[in-house]
PDB file of C-alpha atoms in Angstrom:
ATOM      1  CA  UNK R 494      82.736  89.239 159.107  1.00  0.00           C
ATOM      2  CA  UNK R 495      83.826  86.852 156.369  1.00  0.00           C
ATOM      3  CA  UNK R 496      82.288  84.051 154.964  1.00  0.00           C
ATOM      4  CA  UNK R 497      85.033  81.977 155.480  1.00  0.00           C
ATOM      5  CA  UNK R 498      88.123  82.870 158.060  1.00  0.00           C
ATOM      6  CA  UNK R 499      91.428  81.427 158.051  1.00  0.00           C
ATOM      7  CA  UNK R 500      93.837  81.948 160.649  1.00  0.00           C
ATOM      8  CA  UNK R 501      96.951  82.560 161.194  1.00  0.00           C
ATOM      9  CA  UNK R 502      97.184  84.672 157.995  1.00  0.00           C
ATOM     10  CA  UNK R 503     101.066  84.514 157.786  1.00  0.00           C
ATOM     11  CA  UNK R 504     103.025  82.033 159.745  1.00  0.00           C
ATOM     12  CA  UNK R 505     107.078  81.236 159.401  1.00  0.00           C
ATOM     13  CA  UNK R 506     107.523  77.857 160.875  1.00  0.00           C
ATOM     14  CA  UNK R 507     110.800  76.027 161.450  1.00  0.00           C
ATOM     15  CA  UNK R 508     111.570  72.643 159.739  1.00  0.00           C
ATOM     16  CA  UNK R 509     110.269  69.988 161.569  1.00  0.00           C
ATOM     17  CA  UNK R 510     107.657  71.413 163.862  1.00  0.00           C
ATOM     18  CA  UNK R 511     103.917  70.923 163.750  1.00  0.00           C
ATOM     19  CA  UNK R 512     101.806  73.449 162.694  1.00  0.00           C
ATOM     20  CA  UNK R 513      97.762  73.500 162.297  1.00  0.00           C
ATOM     21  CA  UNK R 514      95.975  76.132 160.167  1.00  0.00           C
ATOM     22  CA  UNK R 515      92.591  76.787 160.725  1.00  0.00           C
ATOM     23  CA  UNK R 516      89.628  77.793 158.885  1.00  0.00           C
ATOM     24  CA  UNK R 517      85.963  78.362 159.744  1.00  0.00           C
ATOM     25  CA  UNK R 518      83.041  79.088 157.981  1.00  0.00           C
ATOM     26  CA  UNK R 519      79.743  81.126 158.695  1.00  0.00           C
ATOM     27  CA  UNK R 520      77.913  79.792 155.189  1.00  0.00           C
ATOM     28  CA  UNK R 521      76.191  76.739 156.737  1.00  0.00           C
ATOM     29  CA  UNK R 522      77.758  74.577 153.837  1.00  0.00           C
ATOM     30  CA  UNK R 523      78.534  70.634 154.513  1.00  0.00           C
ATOM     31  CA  UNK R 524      81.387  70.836 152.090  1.00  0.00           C
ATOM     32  CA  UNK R 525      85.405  72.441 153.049  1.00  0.00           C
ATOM     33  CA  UNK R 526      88.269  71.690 150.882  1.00  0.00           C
ATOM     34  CA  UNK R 527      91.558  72.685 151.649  1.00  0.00           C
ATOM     35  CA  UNK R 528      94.082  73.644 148.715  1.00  0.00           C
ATOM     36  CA  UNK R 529      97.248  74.432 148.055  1.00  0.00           C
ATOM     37  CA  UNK R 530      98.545  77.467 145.852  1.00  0.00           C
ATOM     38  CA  UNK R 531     102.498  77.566 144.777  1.00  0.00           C
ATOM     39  CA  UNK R 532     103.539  80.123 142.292  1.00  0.00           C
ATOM     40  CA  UNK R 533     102.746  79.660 138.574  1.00  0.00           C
ATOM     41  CA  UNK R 534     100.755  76.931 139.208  1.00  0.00           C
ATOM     42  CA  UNK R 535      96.883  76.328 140.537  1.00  0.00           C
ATOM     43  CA  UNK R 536      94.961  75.256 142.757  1.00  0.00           C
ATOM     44  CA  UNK R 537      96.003  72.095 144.443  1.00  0.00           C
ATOM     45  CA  UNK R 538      93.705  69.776 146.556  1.00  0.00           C
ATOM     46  CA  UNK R 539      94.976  68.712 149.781  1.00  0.00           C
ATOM     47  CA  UNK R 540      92.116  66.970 151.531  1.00  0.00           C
ATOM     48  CA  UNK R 541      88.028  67.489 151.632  1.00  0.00           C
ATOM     49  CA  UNK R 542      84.951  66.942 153.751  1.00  0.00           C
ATOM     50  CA  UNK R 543      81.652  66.728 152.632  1.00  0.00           C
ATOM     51  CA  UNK R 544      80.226  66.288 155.946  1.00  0.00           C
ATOM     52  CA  UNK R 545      81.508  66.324 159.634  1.00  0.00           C
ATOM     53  CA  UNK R 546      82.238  62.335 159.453  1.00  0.00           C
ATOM     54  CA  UNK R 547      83.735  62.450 155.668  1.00  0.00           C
ATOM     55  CA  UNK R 548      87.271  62.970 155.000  1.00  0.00           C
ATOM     56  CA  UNK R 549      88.787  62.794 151.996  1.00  0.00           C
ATOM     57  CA  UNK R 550      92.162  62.579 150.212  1.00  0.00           C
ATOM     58  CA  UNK R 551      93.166  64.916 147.805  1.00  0.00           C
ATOM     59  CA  UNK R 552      95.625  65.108 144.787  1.00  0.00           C
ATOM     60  CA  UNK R 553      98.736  65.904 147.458  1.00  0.00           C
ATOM     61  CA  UNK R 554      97.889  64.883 151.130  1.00  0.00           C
ATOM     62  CA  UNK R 555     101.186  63.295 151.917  1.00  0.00           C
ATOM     63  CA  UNK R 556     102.454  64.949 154.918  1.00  0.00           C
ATOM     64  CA  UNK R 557      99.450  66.776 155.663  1.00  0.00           C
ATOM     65  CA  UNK R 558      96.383  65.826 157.934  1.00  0.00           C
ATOM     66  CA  UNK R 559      93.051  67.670 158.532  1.00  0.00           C
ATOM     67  CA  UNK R 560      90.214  67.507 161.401  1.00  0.00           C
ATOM     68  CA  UNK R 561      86.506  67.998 161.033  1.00  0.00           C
ATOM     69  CA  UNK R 562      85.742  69.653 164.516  1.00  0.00           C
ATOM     70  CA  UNK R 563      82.211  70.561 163.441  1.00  0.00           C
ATOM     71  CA  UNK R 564      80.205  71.825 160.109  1.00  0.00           C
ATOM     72  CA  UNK R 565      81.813  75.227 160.352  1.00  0.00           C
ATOM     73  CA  UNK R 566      85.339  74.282 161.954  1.00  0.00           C
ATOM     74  CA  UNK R 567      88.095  72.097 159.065  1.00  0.00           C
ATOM     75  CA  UNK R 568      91.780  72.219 160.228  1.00  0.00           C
ATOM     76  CA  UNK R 569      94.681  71.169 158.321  1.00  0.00           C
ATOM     77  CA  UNK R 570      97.600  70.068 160.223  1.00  0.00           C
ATOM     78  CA  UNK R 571     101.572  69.566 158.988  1.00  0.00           C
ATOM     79  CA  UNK R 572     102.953  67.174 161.305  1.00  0.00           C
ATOM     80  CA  UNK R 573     106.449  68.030 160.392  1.00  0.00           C
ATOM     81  CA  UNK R 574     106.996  70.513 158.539  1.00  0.00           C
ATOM     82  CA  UNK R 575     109.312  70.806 155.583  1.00  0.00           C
ATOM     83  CA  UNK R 576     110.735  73.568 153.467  1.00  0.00           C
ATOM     84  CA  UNK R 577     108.888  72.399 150.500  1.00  0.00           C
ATOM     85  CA  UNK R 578     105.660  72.860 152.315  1.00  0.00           C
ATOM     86  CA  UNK R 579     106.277  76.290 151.579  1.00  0.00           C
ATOM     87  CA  UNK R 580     103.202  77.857 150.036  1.00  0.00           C
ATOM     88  CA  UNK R 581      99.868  79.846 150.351  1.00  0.00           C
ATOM     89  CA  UNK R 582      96.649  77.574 151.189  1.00  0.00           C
ATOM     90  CA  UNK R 583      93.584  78.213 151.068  1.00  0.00           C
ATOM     91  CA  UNK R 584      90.190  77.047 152.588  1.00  0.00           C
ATOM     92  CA  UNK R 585      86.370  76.945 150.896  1.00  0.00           C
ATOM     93  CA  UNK R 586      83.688  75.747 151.073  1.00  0.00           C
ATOM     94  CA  UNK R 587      80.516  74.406 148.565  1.00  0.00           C
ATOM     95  CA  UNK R 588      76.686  74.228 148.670  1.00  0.00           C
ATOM     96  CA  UNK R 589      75.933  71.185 146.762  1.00  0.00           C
ATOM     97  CA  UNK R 590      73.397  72.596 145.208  1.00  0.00           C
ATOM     98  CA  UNK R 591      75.635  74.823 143.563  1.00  0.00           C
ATOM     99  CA  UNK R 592      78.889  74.336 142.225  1.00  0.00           C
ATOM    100  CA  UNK R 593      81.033  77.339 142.892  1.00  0.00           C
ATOM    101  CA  UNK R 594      83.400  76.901 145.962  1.00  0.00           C
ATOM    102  CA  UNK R 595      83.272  80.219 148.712  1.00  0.00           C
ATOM    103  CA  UNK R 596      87.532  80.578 149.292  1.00  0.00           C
ATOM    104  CA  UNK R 597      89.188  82.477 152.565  1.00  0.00           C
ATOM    105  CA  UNK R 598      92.167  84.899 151.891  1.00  0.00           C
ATOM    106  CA  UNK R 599      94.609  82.759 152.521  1.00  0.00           C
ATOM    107  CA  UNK R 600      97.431  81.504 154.798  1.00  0.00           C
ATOM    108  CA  UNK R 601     100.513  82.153 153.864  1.00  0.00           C
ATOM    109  CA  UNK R 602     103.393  79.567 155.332  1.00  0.00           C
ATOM    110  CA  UNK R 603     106.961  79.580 154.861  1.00  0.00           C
ATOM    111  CA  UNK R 604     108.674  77.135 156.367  1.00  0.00           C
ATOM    112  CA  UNK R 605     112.605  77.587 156.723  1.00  0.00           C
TER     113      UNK R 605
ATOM    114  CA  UNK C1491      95.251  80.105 127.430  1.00  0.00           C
ATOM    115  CA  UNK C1492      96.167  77.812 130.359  1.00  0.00           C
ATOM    116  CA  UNK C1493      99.327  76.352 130.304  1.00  0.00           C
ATOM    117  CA  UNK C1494     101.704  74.093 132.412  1.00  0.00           C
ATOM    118  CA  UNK C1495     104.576  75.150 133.996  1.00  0.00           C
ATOM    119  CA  UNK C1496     105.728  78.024 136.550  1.00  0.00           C
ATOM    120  CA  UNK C1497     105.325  80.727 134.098  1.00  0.00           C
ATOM    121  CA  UNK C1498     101.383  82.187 133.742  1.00  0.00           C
ATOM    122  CA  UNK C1499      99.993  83.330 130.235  1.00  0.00           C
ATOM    123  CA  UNK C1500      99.748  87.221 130.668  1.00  0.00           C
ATOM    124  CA  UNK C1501      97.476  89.712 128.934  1.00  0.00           C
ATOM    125  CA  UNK C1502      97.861  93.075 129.153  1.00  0.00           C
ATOM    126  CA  UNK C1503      95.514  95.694 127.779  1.00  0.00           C
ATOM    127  CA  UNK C1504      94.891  99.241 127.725  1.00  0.00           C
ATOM    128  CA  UNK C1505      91.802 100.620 129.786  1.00  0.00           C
ATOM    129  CA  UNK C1506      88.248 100.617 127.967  1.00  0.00           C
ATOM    130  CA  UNK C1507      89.354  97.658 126.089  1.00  0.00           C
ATOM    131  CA  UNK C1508      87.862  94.335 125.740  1.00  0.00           C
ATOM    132  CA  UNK C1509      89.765  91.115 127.341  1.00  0.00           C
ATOM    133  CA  UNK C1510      89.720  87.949 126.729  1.00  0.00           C
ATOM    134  CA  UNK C1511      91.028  85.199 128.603  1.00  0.00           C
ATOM    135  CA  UNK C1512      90.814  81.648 127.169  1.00  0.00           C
ATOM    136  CA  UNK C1513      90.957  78.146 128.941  1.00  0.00           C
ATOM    137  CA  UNK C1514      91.185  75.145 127.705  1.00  0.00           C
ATOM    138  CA  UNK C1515      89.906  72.183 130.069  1.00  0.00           C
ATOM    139  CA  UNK C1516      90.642  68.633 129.935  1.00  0.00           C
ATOM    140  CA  UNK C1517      87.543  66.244 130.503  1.00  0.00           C
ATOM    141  CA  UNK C1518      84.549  65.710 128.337  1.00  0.00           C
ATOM    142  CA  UNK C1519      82.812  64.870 131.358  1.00  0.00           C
ATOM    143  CA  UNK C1520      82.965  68.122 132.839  1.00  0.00           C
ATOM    144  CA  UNK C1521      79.534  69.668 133.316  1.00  0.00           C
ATOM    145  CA  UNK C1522      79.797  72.860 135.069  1.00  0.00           C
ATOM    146  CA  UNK C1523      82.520  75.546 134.645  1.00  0.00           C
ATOM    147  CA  UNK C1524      83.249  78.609 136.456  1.00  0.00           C
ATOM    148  CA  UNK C1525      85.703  81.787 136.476  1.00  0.00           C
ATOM    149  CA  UNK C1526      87.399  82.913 139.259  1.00  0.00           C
ATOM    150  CA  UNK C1527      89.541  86.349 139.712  1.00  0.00           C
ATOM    151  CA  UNK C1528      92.716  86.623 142.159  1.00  0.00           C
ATOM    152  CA  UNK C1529      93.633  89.953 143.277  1.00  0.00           C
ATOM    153  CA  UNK C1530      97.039  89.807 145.159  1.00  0.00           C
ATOM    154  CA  UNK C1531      96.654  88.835 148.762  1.00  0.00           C
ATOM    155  CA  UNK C1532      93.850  87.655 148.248  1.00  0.00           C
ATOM    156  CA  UNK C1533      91.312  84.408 147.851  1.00  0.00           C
ATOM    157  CA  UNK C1534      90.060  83.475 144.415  1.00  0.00           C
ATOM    158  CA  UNK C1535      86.424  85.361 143.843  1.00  0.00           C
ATOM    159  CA  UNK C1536      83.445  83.966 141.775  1.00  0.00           C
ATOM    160  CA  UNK C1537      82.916  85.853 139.178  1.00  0.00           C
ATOM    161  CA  UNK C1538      80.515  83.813 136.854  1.00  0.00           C
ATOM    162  CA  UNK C1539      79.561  80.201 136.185  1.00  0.00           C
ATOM    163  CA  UNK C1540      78.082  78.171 132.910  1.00  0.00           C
ATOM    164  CA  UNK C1541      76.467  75.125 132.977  1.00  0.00           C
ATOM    165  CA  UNK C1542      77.403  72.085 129.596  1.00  0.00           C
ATOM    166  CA  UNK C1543      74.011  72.823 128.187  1.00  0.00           C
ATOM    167  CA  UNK C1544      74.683  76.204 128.103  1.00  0.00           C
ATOM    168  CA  UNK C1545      77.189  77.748 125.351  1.00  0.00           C
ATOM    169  CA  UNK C1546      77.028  81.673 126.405  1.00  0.00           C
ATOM    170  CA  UNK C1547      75.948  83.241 129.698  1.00  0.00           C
ATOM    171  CA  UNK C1548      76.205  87.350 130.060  1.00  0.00           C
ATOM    172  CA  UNK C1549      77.058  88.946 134.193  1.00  0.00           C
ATOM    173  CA  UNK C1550      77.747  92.569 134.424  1.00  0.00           C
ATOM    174  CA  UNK C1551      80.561  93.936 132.200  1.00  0.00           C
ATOM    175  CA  UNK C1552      81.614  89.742 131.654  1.00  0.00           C
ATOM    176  CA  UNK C1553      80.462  87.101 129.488  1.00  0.00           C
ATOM    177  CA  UNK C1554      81.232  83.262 129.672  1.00  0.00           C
ATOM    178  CA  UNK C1555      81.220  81.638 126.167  1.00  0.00           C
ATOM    179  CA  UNK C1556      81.764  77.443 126.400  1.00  0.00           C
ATOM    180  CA  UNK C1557      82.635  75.757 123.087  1.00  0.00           C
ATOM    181  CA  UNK C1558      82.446  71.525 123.931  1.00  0.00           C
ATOM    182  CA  UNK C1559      83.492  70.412 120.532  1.00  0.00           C
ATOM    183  CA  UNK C1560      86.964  71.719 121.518  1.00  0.00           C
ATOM    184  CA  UNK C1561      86.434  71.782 125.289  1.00  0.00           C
ATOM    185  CA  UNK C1562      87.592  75.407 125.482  1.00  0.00           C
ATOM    186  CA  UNK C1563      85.892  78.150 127.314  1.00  0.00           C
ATOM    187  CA  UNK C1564      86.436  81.565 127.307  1.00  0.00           C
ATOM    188  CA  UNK C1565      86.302  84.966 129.345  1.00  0.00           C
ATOM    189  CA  UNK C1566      85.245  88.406 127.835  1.00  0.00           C
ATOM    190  CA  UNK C1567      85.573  91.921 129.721  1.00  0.00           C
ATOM    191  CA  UNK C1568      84.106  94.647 128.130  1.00  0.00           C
ATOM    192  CA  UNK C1569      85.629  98.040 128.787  1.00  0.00           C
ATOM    193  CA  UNK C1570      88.670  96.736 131.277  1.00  0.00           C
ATOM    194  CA  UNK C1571      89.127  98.388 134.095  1.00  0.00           C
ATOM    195  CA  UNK C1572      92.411  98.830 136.274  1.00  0.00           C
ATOM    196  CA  UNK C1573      90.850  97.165 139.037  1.00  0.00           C
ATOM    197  CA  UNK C1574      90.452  94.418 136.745  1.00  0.00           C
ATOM    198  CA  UNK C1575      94.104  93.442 137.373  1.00  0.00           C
ATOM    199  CA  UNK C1576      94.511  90.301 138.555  1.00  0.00           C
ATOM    200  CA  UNK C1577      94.745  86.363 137.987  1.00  0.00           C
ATOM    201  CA  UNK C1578      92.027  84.842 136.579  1.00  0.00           C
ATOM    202  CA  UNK C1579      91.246  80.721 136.236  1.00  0.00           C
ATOM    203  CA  UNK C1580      88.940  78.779 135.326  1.00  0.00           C
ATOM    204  CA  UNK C1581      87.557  75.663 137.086  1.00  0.00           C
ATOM    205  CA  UNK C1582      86.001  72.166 135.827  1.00  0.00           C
ATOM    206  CA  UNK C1583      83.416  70.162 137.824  1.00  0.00           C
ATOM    207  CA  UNK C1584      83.455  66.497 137.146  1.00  0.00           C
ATOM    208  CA  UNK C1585      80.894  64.864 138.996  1.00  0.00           C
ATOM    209  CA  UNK C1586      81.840  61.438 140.129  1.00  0.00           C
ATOM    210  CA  UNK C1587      79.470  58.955 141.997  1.00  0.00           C
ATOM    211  CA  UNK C1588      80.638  57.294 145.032  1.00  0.00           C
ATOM    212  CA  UNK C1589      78.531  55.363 147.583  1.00  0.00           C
ATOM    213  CA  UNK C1590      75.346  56.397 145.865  1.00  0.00           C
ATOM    214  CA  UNK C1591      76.397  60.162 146.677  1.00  0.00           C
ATOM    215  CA  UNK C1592      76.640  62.137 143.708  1.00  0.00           C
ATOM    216  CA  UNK C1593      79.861  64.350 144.489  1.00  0.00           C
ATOM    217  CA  UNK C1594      81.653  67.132 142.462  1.00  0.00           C
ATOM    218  CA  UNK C1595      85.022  68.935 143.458  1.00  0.00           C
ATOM    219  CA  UNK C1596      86.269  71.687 141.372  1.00  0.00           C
ATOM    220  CA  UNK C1597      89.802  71.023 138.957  1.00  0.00           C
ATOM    221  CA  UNK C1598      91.158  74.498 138.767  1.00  0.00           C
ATOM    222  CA  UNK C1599      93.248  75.593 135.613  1.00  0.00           C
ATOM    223  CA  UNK C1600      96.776  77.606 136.231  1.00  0.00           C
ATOM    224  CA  UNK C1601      95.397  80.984 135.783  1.00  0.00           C
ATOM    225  CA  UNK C1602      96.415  83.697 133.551  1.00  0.00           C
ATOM    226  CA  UNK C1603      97.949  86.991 134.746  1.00  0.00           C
ATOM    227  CA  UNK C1604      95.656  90.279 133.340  1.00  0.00           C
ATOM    228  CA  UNK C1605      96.931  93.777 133.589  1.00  0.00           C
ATOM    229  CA  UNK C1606      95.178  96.914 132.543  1.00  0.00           C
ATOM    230  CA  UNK C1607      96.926  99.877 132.003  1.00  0.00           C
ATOM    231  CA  UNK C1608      95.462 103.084 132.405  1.00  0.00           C
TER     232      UNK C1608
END
């Protein structure tokens, strides 16, 4: 099994509807991030966690929300979706201890 | 070298060549770096890490060189390999202090696009 799982893997969504992708983790780690990846550019932050009570705000969290069900369980949620929401995300996770971030493959969401 | 914009830096080499795939990163402050590789479909791999008070660290077949003077920091391949195809980025830690925690999130650059031919 991977380290970290994402799911759905693919997902069209209509403009406008709420949508939730979900990630968990088998690593043990405290820390999830969510990012966004758009073509030609990088890695975006959306939100983070550092623990199951710590959310955090990223460089682009407008329209997006997350929940921390547990240590292994961080969901991002797009209330309403819109076209420009269009893009493959990605969720990882950290040991403190060390710096390099564990990523899933990848949900990618087109929203038309 | 990273750049901004919609359009990645490409390399394309032969196979048994040598890449390399530069990066340039932004803050001083940075104190841990790290390379990633991005086959299609897929999420971003490790693929080796350098610390600031280190200039050169060696993995198998890849080498990390880190140059602080001009904040730039560099990828080598020896002997490329077609399964070497991908996107490759680099990634800054700046660690930032909040509530007495220390805390470090990863700034990644825009990647640049390597293909090997065979």
């Amino acid at each position: 099994d991977a380290d970290v799982t994402q799911t759905p893997r693919n997902r069209i969504t209509k403009t406008g509807k709420r949508i939730m992708l979900e990630c968990s983790q088998t690593k043990g780690h405290d820390r999830m991030y969510w990012y966004r990846q758009d073509p030609g550019l990088g890695l975006r932050l959306i939100y983070y966690s550092f623990d199951v009570k710590d959310i955090n705000k990223g460089e682009i969290s407008d329209g997006y929300s997350v929940s921390r069900q547990a240590q292994a369980k961080f969901s991002l949620s797009l209330e309403s979706a819109i076209p420009n929401q269009t893009a493959l995300y990605f969720c990882a996770t950290s040991d403190p201890g060390r710096g390099g971030y564990t990523f899933g493959s990848g949900t990618r969401l087109t929203v038309v | 070298g990273e750049s901004v914009g919609l359009h990645l830096p490409t390399l394309s080499v032969q196979e048994g060549d040598n890449s390399i795939i530069n990066c340039a990163y932004s803050n001083s402050a940075s104190d841990y770096f790290i390379w990633y590789k991005q086959e299609s479909g897929k999420g971003p791999q490790f693929i080796i890490d350098i610390r600031s008070n280190m200039d050169k660290r060696q993995g198998q077949r890849v080498t990390v060189l880190l140059n602080k003077t001009v904040k730039h920091l560099s990828l080598q391949i020896a002997a490329t390999q077609p399964g070497d195809s991908a996107v490759y980025f680099c990634a800054e830690r700046v660690t930032g202090i909040a509530g007495g925690t220390s805390y470090g999130k990863l700034t990644f650059g825009q990647g640049t696009i390597l293909t090997v031919h065979p």
